[in-house]
Short mmCIF file of C-alpha atoms and ligand atoms in Angstrom, two decimals:
data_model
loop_
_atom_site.label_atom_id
_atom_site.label_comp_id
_atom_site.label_asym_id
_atom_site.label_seq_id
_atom_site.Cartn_x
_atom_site.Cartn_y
_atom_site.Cartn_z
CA UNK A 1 9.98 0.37 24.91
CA UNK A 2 7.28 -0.26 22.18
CA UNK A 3 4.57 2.43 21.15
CA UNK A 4 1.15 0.37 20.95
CA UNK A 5 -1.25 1.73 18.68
CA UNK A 6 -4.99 0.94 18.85
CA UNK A 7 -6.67 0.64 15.12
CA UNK A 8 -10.24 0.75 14.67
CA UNK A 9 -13.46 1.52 12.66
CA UNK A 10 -16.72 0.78 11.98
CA UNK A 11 -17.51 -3.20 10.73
CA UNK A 12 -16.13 -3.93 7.43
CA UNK A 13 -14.64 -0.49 6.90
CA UNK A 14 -10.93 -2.57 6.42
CA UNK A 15 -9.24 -2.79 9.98
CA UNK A 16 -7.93 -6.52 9.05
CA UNK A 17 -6.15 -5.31 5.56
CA UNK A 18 -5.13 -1.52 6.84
CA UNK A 19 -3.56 -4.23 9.91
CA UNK A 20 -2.34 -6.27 6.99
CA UNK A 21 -0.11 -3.10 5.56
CA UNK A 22 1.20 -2.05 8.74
CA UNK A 23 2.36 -5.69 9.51
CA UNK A 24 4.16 -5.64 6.13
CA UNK A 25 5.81 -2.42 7.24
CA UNK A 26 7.31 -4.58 10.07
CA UNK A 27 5.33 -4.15 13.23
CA UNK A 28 3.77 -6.98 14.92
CA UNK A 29 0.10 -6.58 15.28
CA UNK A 30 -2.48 -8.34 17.24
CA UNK A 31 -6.05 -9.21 16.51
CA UNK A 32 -9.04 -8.83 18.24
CA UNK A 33 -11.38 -10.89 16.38
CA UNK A 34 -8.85 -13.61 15.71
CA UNK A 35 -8.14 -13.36 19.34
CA UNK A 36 -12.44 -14.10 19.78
CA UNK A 37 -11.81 -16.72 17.17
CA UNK A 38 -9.19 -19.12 19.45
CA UNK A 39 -11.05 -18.58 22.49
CA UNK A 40 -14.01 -20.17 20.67
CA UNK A 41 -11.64 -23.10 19.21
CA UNK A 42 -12.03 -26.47 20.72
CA UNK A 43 -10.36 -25.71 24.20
CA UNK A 44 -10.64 -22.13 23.82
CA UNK A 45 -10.82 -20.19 26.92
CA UNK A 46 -14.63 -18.73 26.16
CA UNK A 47 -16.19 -22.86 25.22
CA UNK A 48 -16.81 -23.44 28.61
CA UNK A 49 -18.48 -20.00 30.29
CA UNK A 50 -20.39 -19.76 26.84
CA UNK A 51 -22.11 -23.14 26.81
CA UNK A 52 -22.68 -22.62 30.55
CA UNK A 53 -24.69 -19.50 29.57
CA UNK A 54 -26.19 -20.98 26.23
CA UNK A 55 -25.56 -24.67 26.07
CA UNK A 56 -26.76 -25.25 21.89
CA UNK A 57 -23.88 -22.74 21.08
CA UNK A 58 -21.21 -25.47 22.06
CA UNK A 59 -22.83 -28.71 20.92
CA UNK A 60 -19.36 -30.21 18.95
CA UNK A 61 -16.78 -28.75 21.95
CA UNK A 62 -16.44 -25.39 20.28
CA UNK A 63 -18.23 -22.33 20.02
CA UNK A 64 -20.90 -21.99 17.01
CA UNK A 65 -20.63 -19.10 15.44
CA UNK A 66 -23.80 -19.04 13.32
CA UNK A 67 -25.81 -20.15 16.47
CA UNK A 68 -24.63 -17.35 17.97
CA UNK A 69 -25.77 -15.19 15.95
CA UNK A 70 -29.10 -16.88 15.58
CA UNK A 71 -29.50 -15.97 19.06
CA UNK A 72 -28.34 -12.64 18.96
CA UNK A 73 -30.86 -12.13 16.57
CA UNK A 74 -34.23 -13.22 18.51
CA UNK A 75 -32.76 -11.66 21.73
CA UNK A 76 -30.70 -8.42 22.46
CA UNK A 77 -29.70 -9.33 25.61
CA UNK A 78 -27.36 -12.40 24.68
CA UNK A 79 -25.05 -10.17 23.11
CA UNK A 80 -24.68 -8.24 25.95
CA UNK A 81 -23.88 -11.53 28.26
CA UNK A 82 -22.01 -13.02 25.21
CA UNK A 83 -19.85 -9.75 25.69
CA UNK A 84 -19.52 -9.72 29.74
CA UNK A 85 -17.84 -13.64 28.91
CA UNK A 86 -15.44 -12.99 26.16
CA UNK A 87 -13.90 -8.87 26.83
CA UNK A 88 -11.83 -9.74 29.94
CA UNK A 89 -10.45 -13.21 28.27
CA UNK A 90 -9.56 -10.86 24.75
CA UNK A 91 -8.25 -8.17 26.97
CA UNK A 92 -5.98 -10.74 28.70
CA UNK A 93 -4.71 -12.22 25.74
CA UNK A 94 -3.95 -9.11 24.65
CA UNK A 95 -1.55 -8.48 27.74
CA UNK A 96 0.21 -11.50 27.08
CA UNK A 97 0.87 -10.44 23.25
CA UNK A 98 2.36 -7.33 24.64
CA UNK A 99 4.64 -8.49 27.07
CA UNK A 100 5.78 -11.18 24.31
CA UNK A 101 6.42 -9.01 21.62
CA UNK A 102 9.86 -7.57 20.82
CA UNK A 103 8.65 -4.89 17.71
CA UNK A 104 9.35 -1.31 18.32
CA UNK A 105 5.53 -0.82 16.69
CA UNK A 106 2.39 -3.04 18.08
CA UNK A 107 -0.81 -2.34 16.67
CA UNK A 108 -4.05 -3.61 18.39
CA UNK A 109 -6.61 -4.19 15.69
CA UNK A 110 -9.96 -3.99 18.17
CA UNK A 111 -13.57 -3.09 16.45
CA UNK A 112 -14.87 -2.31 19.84
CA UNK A 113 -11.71 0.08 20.98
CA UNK A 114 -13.07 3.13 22.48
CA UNK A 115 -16.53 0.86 23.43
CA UNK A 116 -14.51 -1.20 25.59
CA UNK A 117 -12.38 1.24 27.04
CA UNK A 118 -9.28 -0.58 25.28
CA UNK A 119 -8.10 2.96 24.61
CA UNK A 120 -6.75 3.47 27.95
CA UNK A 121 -3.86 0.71 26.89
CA UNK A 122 -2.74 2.77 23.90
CA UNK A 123 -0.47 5.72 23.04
CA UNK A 124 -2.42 6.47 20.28
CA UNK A 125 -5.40 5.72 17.83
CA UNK A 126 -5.72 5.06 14.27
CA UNK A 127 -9.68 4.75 12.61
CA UNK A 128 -10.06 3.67 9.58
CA UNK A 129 -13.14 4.87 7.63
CA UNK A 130 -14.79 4.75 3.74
CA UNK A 131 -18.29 6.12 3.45
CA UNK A 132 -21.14 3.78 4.96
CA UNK A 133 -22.73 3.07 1.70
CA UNK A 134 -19.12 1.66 0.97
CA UNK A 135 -18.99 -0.21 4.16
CA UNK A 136 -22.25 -1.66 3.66
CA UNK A 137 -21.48 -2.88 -0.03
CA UNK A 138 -18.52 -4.85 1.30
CA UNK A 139 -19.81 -6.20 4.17
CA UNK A 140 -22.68 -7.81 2.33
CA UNK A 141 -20.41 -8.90 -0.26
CA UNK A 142 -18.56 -11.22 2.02
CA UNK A 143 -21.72 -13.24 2.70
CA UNK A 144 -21.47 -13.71 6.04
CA UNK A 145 -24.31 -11.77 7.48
CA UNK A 146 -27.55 -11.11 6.60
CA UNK A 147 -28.79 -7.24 6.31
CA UNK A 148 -30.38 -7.67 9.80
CA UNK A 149 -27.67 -9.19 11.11
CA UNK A 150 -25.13 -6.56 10.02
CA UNK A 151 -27.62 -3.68 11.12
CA UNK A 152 -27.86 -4.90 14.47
CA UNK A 153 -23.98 -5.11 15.16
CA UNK A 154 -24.26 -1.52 13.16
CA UNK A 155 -26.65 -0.41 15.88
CA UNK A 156 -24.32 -1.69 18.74
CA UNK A 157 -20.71 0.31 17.49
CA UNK A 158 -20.50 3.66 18.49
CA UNK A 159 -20.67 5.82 15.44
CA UNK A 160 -17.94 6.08 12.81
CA UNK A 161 -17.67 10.00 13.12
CA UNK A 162 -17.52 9.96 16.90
CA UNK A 163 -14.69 7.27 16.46
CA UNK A 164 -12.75 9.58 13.94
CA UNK A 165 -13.42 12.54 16.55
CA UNK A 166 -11.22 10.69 19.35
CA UNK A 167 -8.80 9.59 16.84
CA UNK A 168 -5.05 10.68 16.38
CA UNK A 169 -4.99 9.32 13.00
CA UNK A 170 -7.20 8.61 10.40
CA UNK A 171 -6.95 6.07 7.31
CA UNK A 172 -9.09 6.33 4.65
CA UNK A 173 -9.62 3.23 2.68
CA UNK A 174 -10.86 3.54 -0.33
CA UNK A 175 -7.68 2.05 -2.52
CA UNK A 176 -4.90 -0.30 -1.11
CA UNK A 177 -2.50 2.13 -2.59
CA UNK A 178 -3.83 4.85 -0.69
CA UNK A 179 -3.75 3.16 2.42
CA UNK A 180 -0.45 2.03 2.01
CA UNK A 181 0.65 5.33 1.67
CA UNK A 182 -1.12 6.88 4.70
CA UNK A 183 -0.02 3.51 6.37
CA UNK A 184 3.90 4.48 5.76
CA UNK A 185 3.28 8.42 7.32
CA UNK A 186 1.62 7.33 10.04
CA UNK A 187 4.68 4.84 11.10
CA UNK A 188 7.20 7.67 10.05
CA UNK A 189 5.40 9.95 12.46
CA UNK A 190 5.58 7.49 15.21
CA UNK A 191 8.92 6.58 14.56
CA UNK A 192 9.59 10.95 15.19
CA UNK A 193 8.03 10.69 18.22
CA UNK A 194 9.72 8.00 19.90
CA UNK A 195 12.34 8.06 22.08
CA UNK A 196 15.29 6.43 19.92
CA UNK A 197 17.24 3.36 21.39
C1 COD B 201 -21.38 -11.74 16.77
C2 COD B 201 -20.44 -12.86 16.30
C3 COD B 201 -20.98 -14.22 16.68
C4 COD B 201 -20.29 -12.75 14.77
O1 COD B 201 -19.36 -13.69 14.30
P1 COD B 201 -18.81 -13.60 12.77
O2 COD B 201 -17.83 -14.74 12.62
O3 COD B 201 -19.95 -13.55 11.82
O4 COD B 201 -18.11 -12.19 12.65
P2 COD B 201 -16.74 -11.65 13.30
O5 COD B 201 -16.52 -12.23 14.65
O6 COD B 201 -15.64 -11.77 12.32
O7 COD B 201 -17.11 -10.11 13.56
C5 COD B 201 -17.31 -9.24 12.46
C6 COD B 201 -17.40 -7.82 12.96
O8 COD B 201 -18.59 -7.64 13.76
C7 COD B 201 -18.36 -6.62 14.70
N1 COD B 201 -18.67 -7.13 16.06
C8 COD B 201 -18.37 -8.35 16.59
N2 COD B 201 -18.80 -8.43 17.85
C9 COD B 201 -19.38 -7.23 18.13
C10 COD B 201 -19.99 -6.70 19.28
N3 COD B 201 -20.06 -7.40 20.41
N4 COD B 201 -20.47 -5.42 19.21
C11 COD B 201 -20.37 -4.69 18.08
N5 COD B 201 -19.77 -5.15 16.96
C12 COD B 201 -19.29 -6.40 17.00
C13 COD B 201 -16.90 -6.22 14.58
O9 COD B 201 -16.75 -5.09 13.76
C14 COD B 201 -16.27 -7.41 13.91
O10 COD B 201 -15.10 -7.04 13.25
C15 COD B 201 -19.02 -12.68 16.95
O11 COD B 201 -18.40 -11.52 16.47
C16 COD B 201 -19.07 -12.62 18.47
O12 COD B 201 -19.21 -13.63 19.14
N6 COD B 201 -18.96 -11.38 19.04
C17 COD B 201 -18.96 -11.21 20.48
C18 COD B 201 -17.55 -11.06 21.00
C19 COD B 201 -17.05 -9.65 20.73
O13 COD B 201 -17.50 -8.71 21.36
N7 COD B 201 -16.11 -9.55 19.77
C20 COD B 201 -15.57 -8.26 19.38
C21 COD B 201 -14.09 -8.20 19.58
S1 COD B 201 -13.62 -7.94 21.28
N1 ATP B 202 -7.79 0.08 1.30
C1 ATP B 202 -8.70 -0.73 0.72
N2 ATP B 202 -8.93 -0.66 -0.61
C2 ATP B 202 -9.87 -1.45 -1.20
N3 ATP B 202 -10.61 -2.38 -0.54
C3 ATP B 202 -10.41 -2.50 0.78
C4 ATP B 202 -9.47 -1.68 1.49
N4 ATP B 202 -9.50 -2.02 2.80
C5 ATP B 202 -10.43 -2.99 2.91
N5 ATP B 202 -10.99 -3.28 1.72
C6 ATP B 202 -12.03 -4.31 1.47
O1 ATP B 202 -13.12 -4.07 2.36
C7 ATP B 202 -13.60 -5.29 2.91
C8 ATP B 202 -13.54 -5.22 4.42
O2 ATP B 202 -12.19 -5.12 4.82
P1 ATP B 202 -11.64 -5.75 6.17
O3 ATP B 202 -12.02 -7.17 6.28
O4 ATP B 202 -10.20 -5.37 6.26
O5 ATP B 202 -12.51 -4.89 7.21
P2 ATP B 202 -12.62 -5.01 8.79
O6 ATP B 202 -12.83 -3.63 9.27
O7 ATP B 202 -11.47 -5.77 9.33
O8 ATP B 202 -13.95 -5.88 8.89
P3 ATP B 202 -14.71 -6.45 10.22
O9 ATP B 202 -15.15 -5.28 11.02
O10 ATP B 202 -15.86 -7.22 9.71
O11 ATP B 202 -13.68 -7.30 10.92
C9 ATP B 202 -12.74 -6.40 2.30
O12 ATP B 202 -13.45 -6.95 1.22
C10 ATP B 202 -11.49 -5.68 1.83
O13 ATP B 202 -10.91 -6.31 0.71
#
């Protein structure tokens, strides 16, 4: 039996690296957003119900990220159908990692946990959090999104304090070190809790 742990946060608040520590620790994890990212790859899953819905977003057989996001940004809605596409193909990928794995620890990293309802599939949660003028700072630095763009996925995740709130654990990541560390308890304190083989 394997204990699945759900890891969230609000964007940019370090999911991917906190998911980087834990993997290092030994457990397997599995990633939402990467998960997006090969059912947008040429033969992807999402490429064909996506350019059915908005045909420029798959002019060279893949998905196109930035036109995406071009249209999310002239048009709320197309987010919302974007999303109705692409959560049952993630959530099935995610079954098959799951049954696959053979780790005694799987950790789901999924921005959109509790907004998806993905919660229901874990034992427990783990949010990760650094204050938003933090968040904001590293988001921007990445250069991937404009300020608009990063306000209006902002606007769409349910807030960071309500996310803490229904939260077992919580990671703060302001240094690697101290994640690490908070990383290692939170595995110990699984590992007390599960029934041992
Ligand atoms: C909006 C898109 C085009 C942005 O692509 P881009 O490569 O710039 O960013 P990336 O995919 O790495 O996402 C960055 C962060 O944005 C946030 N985010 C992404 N999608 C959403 C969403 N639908 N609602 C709220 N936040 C979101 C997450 O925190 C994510 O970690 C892309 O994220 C997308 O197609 N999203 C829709 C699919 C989805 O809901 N993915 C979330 C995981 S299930
Ligand atoms: N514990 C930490 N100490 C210092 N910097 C960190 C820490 N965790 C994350 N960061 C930095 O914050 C930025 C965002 O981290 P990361 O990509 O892990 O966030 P994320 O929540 O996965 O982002 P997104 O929601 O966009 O997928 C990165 O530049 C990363 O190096």
């Amino acid at each position: 039996m394997s204990f699945s742990l759900g890891l969230t946060g609000s964007i940019g608040m370090g999911k991917s690296t906190t998911a980087a520590l834990f993997a290092e620790a030994g457990c397997a994890v599995w990633d939402a957003d990467a998960a997006v990212h090969r059912l947008y790859d040429r033969g992807g899953a999402a490429v064909e119900p996506i350019g059915a819905a908005f045909p420029q977003a798959t002019m060279s057989g893949s998905v196109d990220r930035t036109v995406l996001k071009e249209l999310i940004s002239n048009d709320d809605a197309v987010l919302k159908t974007i999303e109705e596409i692409v959560h049952p193909l993630v959530q099935a990928d995610r079954k098959s990692f799951r049954a696959e794995s053979r780790e005694d620890i799987l950790i789901f990293d999924i921005p959109l946990l509790f907004e998806t309802g993905a919660e229901v599939e874990m034992d427990a949660v783990a949010c990760v959090h650094v204050p938003p003028e933090i968040q904001r700072e590293r988001v921007l630095a990445r250069g991937t999104m404009t300020t608009d763009q990063f306000e209006q996925i902002l606007a769409k995740q349910m807030p960071i304090a309500d996310k803490l709130a229904r939260s077992d654990y919580r990671i703060e990541t302001d240094t690697l070190d101290h994640a690490r560390a908070q990383v290692t308890q939170v595995i110990e304190d699984i590992r007390r809790r599960m029934p041992h083989a």
